[in-house]
Coordinates of C-alpha atoms in Angstrom, one line a residue:
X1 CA 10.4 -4.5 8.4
X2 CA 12.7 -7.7 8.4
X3 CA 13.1 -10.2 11.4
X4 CA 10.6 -12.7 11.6
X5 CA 12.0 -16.0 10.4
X6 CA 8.6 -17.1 9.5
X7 CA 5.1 -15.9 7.6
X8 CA 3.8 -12.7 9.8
X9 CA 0.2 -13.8 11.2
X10 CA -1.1 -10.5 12.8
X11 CA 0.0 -6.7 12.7
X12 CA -1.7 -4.6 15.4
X13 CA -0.9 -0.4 16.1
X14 CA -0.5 0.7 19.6
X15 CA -3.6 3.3 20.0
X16 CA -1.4 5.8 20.9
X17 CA 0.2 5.8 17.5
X18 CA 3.8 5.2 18.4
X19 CA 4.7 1.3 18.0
X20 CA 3.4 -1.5 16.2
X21 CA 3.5 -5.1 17.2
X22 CA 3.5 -8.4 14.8
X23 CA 3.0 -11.6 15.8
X24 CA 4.2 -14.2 13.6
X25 CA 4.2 -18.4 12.9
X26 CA 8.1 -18.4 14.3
X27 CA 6.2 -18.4 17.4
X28 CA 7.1 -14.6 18.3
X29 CA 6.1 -11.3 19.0
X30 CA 8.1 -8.6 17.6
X31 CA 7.6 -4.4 18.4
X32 CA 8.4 -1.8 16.2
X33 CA 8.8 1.9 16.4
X34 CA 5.8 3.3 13.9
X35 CA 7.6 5.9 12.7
X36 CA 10.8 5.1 12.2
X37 CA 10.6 1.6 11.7
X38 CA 12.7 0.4 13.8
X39 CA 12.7 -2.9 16.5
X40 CA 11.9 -2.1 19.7
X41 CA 13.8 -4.7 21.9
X42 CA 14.4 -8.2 21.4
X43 CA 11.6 -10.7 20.2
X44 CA 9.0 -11.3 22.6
X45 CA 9.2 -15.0 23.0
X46 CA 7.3 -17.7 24.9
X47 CA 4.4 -19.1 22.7
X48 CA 5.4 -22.7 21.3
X49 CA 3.6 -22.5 18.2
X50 CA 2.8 -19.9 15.7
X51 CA 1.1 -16.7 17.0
X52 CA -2.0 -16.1 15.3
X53 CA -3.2 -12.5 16.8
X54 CA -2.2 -10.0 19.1
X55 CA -3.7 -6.8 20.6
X56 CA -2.9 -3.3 22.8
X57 CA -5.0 -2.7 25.6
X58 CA -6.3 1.1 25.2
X59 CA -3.6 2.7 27.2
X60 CA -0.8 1.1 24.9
X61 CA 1.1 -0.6 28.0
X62 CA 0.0 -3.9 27.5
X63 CA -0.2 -6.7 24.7
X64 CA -2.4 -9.5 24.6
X65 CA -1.4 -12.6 21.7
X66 CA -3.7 -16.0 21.1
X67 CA -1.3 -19.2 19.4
X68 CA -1.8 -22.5 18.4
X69 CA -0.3 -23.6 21.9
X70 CA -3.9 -23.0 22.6
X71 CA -3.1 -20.4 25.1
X72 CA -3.2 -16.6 25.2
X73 CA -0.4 -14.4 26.9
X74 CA 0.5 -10.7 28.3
X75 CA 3.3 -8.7 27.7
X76 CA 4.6 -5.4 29.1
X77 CA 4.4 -3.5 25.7
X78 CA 7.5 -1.0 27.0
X79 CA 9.9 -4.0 28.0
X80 CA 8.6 -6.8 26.3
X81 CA 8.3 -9.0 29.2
X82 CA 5.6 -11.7 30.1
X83 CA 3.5 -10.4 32.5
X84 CA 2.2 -13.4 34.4
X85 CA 2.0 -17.1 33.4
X86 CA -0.2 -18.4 30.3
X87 CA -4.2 -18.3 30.4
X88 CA -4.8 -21.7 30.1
X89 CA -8.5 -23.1 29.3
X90 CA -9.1 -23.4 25.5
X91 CA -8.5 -27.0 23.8
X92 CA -7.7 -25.8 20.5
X93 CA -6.0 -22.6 18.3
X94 CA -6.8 -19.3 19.4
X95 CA -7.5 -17.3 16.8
X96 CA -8.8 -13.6 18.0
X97 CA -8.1 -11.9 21.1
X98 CA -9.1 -7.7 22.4
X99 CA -9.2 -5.4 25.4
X100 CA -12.0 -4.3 26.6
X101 CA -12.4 -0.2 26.2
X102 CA -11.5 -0.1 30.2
X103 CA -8.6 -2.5 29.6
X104 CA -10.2 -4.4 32.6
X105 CA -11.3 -7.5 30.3
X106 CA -9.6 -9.6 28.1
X107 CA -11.6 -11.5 25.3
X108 CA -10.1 -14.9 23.3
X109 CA -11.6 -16.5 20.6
X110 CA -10.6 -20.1 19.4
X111 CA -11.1 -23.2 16.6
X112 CA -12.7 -24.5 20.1
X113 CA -15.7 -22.8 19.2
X114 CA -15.8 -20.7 22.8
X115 CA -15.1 -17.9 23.7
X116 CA -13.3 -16.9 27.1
X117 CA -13.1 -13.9 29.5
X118 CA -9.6 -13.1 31.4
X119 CA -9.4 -11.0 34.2
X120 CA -6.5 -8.9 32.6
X121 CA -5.2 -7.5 35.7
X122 CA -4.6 -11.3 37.7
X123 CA -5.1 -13.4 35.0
X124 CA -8.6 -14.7 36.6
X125 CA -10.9 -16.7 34.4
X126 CA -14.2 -14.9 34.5
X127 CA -16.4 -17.0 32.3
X128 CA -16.6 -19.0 29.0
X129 CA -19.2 -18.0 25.9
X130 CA -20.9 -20.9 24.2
X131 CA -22.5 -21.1 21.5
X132 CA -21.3 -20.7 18.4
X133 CA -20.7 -23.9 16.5
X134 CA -17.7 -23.3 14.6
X135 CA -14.4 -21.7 14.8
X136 CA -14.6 -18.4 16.7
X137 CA -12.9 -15.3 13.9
X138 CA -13.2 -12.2 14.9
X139 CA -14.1 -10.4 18.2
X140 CA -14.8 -6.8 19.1
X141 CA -16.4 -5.4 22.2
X142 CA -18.6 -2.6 22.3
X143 CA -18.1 1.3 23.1
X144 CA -20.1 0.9 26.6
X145 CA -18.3 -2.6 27.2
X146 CA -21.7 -4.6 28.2
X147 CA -21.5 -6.4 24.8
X148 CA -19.1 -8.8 22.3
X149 CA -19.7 -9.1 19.1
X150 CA -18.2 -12.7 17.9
X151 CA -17.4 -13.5 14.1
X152 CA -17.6 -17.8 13.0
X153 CA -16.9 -20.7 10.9
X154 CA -20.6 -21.4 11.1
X155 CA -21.6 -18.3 9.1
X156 CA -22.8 -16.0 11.5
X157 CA -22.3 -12.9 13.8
X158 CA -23.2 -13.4 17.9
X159 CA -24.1 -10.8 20.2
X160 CA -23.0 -11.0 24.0
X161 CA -24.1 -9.6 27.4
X162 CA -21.0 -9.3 29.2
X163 CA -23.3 -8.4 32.2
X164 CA -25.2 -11.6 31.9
X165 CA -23.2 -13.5 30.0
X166 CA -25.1 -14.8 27.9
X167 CA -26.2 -14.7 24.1
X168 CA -27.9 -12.0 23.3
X169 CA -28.9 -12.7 19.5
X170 CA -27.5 -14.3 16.7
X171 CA -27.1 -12.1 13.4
X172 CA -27.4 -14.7 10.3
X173 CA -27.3 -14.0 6.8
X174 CA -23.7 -14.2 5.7
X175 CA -23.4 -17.6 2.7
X176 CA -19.8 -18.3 4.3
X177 CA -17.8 -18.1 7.1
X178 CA -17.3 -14.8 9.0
X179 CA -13.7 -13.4 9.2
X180 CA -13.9 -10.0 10.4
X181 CA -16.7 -7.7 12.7
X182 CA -16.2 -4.5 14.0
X183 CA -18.5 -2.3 15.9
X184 CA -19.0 2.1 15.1
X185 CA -17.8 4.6 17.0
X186 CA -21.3 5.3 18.6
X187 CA -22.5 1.0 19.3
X188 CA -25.1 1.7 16.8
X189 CA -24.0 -0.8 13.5
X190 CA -22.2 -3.9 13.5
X191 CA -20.5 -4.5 9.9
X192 CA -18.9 -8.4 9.3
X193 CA -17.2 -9.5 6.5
X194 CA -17.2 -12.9 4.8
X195 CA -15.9 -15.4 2.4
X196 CA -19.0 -15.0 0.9
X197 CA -17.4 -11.5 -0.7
X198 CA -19.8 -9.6 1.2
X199 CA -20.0 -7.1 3.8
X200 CA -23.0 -7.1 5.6
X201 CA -24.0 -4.4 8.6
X202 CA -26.9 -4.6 11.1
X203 CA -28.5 -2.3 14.0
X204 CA -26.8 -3.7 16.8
X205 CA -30.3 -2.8 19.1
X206 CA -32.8 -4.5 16.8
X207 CA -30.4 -7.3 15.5
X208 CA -31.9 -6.1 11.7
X209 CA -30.0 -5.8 8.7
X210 CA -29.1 -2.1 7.3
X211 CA -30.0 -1.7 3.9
X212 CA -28.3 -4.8 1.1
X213 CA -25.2 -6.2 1.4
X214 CA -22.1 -4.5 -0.2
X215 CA -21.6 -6.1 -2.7
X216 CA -18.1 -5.6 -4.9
X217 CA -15.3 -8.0 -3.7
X218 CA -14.4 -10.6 -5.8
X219 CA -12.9 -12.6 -3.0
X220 CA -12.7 -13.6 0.7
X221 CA -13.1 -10.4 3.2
X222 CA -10.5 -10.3 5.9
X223 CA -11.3 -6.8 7.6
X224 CA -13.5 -4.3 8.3
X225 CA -13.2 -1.0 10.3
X226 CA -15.2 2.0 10.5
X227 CA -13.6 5.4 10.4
X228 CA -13.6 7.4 13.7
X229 CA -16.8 9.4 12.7
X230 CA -18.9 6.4 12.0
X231 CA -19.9 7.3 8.4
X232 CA -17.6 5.7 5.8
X233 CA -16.7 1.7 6.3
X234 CA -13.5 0.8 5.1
X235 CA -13.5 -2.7 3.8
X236 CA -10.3 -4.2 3.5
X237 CA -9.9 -7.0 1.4
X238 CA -6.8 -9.9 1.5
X239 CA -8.3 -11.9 -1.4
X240 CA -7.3 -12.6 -4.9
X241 CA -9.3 -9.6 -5.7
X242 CA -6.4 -7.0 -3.7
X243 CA -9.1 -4.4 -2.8
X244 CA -9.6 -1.5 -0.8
X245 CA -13.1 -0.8 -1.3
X246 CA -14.7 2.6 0.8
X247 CA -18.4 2.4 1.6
X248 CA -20.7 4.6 3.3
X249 CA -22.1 2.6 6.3
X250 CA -25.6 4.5 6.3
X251 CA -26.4 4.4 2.6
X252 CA -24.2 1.3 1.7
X253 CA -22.8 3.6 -1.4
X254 CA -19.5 3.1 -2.7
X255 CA -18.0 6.1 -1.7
X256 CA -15.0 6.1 -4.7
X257 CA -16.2 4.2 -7.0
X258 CA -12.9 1.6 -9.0
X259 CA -11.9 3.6 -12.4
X260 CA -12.8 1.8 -15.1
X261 CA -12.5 2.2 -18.5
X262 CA -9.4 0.6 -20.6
X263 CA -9.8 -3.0 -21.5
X264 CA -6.4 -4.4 -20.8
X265 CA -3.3 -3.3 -18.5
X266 CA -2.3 0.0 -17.0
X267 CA 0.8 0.3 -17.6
X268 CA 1.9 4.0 -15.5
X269 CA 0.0 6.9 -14.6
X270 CA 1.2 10.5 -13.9
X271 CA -0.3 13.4 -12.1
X272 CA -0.7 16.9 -13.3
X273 CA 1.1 19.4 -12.0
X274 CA -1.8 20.9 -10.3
X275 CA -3.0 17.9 -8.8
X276 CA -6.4 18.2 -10.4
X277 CA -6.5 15.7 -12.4
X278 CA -4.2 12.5 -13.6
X279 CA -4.0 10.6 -16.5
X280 CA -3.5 6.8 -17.3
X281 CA -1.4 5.1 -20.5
X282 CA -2.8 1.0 -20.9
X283 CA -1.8 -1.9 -23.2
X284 CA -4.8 -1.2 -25.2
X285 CA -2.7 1.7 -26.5
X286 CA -4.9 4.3 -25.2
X287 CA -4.6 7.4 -22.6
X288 CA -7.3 8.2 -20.3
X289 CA -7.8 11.6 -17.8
X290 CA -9.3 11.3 -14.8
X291 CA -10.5 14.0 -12.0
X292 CA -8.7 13.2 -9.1
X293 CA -11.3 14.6 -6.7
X294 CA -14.7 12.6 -8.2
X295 CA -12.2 9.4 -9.8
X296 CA -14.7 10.6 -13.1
X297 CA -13.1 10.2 -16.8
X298 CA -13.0 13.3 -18.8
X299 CA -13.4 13.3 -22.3
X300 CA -12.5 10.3 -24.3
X301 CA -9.7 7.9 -24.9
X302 CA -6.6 9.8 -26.5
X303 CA -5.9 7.6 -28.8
X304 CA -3.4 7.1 -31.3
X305 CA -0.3 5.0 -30.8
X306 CA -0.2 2.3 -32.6
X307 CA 1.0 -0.5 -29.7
X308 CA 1.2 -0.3 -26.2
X309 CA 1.8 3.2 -24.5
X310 CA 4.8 2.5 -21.9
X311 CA 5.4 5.9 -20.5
X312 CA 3.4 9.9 -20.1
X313 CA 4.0 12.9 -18.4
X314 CA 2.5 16.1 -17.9
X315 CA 3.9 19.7 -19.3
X316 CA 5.1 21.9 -16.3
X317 CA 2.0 24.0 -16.9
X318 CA -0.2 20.8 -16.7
X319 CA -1.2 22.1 -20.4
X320 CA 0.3 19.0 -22.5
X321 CA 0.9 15.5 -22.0
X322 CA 3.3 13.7 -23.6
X323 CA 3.4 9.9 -24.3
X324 CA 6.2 6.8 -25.2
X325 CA 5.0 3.7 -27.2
X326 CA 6.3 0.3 -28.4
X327 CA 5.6 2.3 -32.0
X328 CA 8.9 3.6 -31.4
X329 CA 6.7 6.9 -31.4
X330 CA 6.5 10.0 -29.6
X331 CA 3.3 12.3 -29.3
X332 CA 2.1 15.4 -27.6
X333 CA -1.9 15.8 -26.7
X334 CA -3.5 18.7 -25.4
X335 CA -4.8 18.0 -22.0
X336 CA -8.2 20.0 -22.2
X337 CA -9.7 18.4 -25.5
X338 CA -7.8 15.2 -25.7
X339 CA -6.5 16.0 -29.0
X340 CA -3.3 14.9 -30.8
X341 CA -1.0 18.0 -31.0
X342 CA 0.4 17.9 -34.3
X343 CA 1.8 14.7 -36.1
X344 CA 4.2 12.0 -34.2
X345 CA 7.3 12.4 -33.2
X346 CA 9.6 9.7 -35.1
X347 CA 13.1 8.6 -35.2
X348 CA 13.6 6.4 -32.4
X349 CA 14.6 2.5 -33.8
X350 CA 13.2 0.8 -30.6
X351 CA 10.3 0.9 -28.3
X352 CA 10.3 4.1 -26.1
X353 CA 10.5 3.4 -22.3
X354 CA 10.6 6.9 -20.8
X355 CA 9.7 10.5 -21.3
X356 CA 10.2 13.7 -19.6
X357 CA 9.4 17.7 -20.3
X358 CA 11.9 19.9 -18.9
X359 CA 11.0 22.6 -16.0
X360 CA 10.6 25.6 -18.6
X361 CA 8.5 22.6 -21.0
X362 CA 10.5 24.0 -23.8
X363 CA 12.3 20.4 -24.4
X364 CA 11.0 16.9 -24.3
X365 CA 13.5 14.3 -23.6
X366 CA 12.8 10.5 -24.9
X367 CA 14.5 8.0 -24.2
X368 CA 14.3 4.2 -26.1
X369 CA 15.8 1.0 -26.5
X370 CA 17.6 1.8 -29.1
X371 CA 20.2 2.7 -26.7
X372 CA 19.4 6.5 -27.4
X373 CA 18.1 9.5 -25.6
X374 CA 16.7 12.2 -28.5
X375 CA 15.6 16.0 -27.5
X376 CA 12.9 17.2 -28.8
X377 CA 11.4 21.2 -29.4
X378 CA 7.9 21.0 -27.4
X379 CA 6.4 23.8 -29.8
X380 CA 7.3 22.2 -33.1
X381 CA 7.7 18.7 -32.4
X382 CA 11.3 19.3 -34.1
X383 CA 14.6 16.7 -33.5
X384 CA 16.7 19.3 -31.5
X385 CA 19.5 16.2 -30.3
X386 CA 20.3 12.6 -30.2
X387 CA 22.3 11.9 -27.9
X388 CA 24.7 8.7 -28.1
X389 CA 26.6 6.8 -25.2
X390 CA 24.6 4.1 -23.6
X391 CA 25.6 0.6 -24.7
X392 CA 22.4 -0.9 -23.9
X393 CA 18.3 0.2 -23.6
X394 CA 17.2 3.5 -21.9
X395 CA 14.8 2.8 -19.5
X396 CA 14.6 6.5 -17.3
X397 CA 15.2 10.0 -18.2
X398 CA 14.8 13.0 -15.8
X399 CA 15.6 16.3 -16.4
X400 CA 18.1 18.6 -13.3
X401 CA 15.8 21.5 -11.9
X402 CA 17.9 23.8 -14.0
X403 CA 17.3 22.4 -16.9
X404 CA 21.0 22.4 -17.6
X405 CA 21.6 18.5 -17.4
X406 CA 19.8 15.5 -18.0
X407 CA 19.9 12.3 -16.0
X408 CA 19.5 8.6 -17.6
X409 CA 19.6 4.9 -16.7
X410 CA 20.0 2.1 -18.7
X411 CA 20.5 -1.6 -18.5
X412 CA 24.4 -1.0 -19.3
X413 CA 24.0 -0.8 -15.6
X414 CA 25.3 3.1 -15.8
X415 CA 23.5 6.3 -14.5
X416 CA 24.3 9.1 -17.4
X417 CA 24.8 12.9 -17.1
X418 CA 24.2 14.8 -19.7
X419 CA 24.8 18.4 -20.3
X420 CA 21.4 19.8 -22.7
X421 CA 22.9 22.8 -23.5
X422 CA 25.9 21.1 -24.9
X423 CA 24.5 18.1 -26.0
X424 CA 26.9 16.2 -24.6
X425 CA 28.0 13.0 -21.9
X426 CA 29.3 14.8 -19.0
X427 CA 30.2 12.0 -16.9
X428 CA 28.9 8.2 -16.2
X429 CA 28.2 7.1 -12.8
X430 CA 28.9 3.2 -11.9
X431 CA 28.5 1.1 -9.4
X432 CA 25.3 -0.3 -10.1
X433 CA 25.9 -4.1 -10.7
X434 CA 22.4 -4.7 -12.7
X435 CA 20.7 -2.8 -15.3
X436 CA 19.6 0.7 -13.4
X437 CA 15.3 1.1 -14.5
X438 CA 14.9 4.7 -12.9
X439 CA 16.6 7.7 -12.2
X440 CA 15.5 10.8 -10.5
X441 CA 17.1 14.6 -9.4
X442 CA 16.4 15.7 -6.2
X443 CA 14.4 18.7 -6.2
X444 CA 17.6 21.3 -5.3
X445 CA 19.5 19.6 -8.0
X446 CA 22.0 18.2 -5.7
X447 CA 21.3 14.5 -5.5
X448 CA 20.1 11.8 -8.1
X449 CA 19.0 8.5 -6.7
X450 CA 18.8 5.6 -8.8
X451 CA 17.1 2.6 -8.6
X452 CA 18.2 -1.2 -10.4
X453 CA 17.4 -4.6 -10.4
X454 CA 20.6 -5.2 -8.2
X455 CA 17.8 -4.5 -5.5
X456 CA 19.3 -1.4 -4.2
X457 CA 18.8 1.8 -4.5
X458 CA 22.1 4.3 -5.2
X459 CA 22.5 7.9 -3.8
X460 CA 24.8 10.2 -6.1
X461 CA 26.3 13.4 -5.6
X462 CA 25.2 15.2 -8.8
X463 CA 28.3 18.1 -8.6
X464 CA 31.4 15.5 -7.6
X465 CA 29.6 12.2 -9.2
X466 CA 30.7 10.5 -5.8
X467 CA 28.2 8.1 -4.0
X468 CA 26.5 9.6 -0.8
X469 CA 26.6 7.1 1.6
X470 CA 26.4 3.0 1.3
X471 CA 23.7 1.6 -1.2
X472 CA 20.3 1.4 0.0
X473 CA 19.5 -2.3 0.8
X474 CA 16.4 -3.6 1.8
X475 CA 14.3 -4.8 -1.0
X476 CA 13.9 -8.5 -2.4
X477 CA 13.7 -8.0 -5.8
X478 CA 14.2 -5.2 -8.7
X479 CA 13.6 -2.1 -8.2
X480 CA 11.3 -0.5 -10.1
X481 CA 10.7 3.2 -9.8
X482 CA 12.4 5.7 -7.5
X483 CA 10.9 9.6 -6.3
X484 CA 11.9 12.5 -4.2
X485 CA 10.0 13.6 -1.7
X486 CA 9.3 17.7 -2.1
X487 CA 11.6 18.8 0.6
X488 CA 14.4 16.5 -1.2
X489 CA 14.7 14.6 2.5
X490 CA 13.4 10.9 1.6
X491 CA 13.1 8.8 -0.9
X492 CA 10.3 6.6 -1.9
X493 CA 10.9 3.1 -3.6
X494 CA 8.5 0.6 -5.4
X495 CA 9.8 -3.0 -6.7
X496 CA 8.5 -5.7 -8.0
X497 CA 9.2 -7.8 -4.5
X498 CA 5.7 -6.2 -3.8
X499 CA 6.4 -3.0 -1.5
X500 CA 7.4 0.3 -1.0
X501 CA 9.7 1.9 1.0
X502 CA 10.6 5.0 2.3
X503 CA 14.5 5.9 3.4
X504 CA 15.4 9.1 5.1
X505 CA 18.5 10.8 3.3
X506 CA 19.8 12.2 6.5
X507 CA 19.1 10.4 9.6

């Protein structure tokens, strides 16, 4: 979603599902349609320095924002509009704002070390909260409204009476500074999370801790939620350490544990057919399964290849896997033991980049940087085909539903068609101005989308080899890997500027 002319500060999701709002340091708030991703209107301006937060009121009407103009403003979510003049009163950055659960109250946090209480129908200031003595984080009010819960510079978690107030209790315990609180479904637990890499919940009636801290994180924790049922907390961390970590609140237990087991890179994975279980290919030239339910290894490391395993992909039956190396190798392993089927399969001059079984897993197709694609027999691991035409490496091949053609990309920048049967170049496909890295057939056959590091994704017309529509533009940087979605409607997108993205083939 592109617009801001600046770093975005704060995303926040209407609760009704259907828009999101950002607020970023261009000093604007922007809405978005959440499903189609779309603006909504023009940028919400009126802040005169960088917005740091922003917030729907529970009936999705409304938006609250906090800046570094040390005031705090709403906005008619539907228009965009300012509703009202600024709430003046804090003296520094305001860093955290919510709603109330009844909308009626309005909460700010700030660098201050205060926090205030807006009347959010008029605007009214109802009362200021001090006590903390550092920066004020995070802020969440309670199910039943009577308390907030406030997260600080100085380390710790407060507890307010909105009916009095007043401080209730102070939660300590936390090494560093608290970035995020949040409250369960049912008021019971309070969960914070720190730069001390820990996530630490408490009974919000007796002020005690519940249980150790979670431990994990390897770096600063910017958010917690709970899930709607109370039972699983879902950490979210925007460290170094780029974790999503899932803990059960009650217990403290990881609920999916990180899969561990090679010692160096992955380098792809690829899901069975059955979606049962997946496997992983690493610079440490190893293979690992994995049961895609529990996250648990099965068996031990297929191993092998003699240098790094680029590429794998499962048999249509989800019987066989088949792997790529920078051996210049080939190899088929049975998925069930983990063993080697038979001996590699050689002939490629270059490392190979990309492997595919065809639908009937009759024929494997390889393709290498030799500038060659060779066809293989799945049963015997004989050479059935090398097939010649690319000037430059291979780096995708995908066989058509029919198993009649096969699709490649290469860094000569061309898409290829191939017809198996034939063994032969049916026709090449330009318009790519960059070296194409993957290809893919929609699932009817009819399409094959292609992805390069031009940045842009291509949309071809498999029967009349004419482009369907304008290139896909969006991304920043190369693009990596392209898929169709089942039904053949959209197209999903990775690259390396970090993202992925998802474009709908027929709006």
């Amino acid at each position: 979603l592109l617009g801001h002319s600046d770093s975005v500060r704060c995303v926040a999701v209407s609760p009704d599902g259907r828009q999101l709002c950002s607020a970023s340091s261009d000093s604007t708030i922007r809405r978005w349609d959440a499903e189609s991703g779309a603006p909504i209107g023009k940028p919400m301006t009126g802040h005169s320095d960088w917005v740091q937060c922003g917030a729907y009121c529970p009936d999705s009407m409304r938006i609250v924002s906090g800046a570094d103009d040390c005031t705090v403003r709403l906005w008619d979510a539907s228009t965009g509009e300012s509703l009202g003049v600024p709430l003046y009163g804090h003296i520094e950055w305001v860093w955290c704002v919510a709603f109330s659960p009844d909308g009626a109250c309005i909460a700010s946090g700030s660098d201050d070390a205060t926090i205030r209480l807006w009347d959010s129908a008029t605007g009214a200031h109802l009362a200021t909260l001090e006590g903390d003595s550092g920066s004020v984080e995070s802020l969440c009010f309670s199910p039943d409204r009577i308390h907030l819960v406030s997260g600080s510079l100085d380390n710790t978690v407060q507890i307010w009476n909105l009916e009095t107030r007043k401080l209730e209790r102070t939660l300590r315990g936390h090494s560093d500074m608290v970035r995020a609180v949040a409250i369960s479904p049912s008021g019971r637990y309070i969960a914070a999370g720190s730069d001390d890499e820990t996530i630490r919940i408490w009974d919000a009636q007796t002020g005690e801790a519940v249980g150790a801290p979670l431990r994990g994180h390897t770096g600063y924790v910017y958010s917690v939620a709970f899930s709607p049922d109370g039972r699983s907390l879902v950490v979210i961390s925007g460290s170094n350490d780029c974790s999503i970590r899932i803990w059960d609140a009650i217990t403290g237990a990881i609920v999916v544990e990180p899969l561990l087991g090679h010692s160096r890179t992955v380098t792809c994975v690829a899901i069975s057919p059955d979606g049962r279980h997946f496997c992983s290919a690493s610079l440490d030239r190893t293979i690992r399964r994995w049961d895609t339910e529990s996250g648990a290894s099965i068996g031990k490391p297929m191993s092998g290849h003699r240098d790094i395993v680029n590429t794998i992909a499962y048999s249509p039956g989800a019987t066989r896997i088949v792997s790529g190396a920078n051996d210049r190798t080939v190899r088929l392993w049975d998925v069930s033991t983990g063993e080697a089927l038979g001996a590699p399969l050689e002939g490629h001059m270059g490392i190979v980049s990309s492997v595919a079984f065809s639908p009937d897993g009759a024929c494997i197709a390889s393709g290498s940087w030799d500038n060659t694609i060779r066809l293989w027999d799945s049963a015997t691991g004989a050479h059935l085909e090398t097939l010649k035409g690319h000037s430059v490496r291979v780096s995708s091949v995908c066989f058509s539903p029919d198993r009649i053609h096969l699709v490649s990309g290469s860094h000569d920048k061309t898409v290829r068609i191939w017809n198996v049967q034939a063994r032969q170049l049916v026709r090449t496909l330009r318009g790519h101005s960059y070296d194409v890295n993957s290809v893919i057939v929609s699932p009817s056959g009819r399409y094959i989308a292609s992805g390069s590091c031009d940045n842009t994704i291509r949309i071809w017309d498999a029967q009349t080899d004419n482009e369907v529509g304008a290139p896909l533009t969006g991304h920043t940087n190369y693009i990596q890997s392209v898929a169709f979605s089942p039904d053949g409607r959209s197209i999903v997108s990775g690259s390396m500027d970090g993202t992925l993205r998802v474009w709908d083939l027929f709006e």
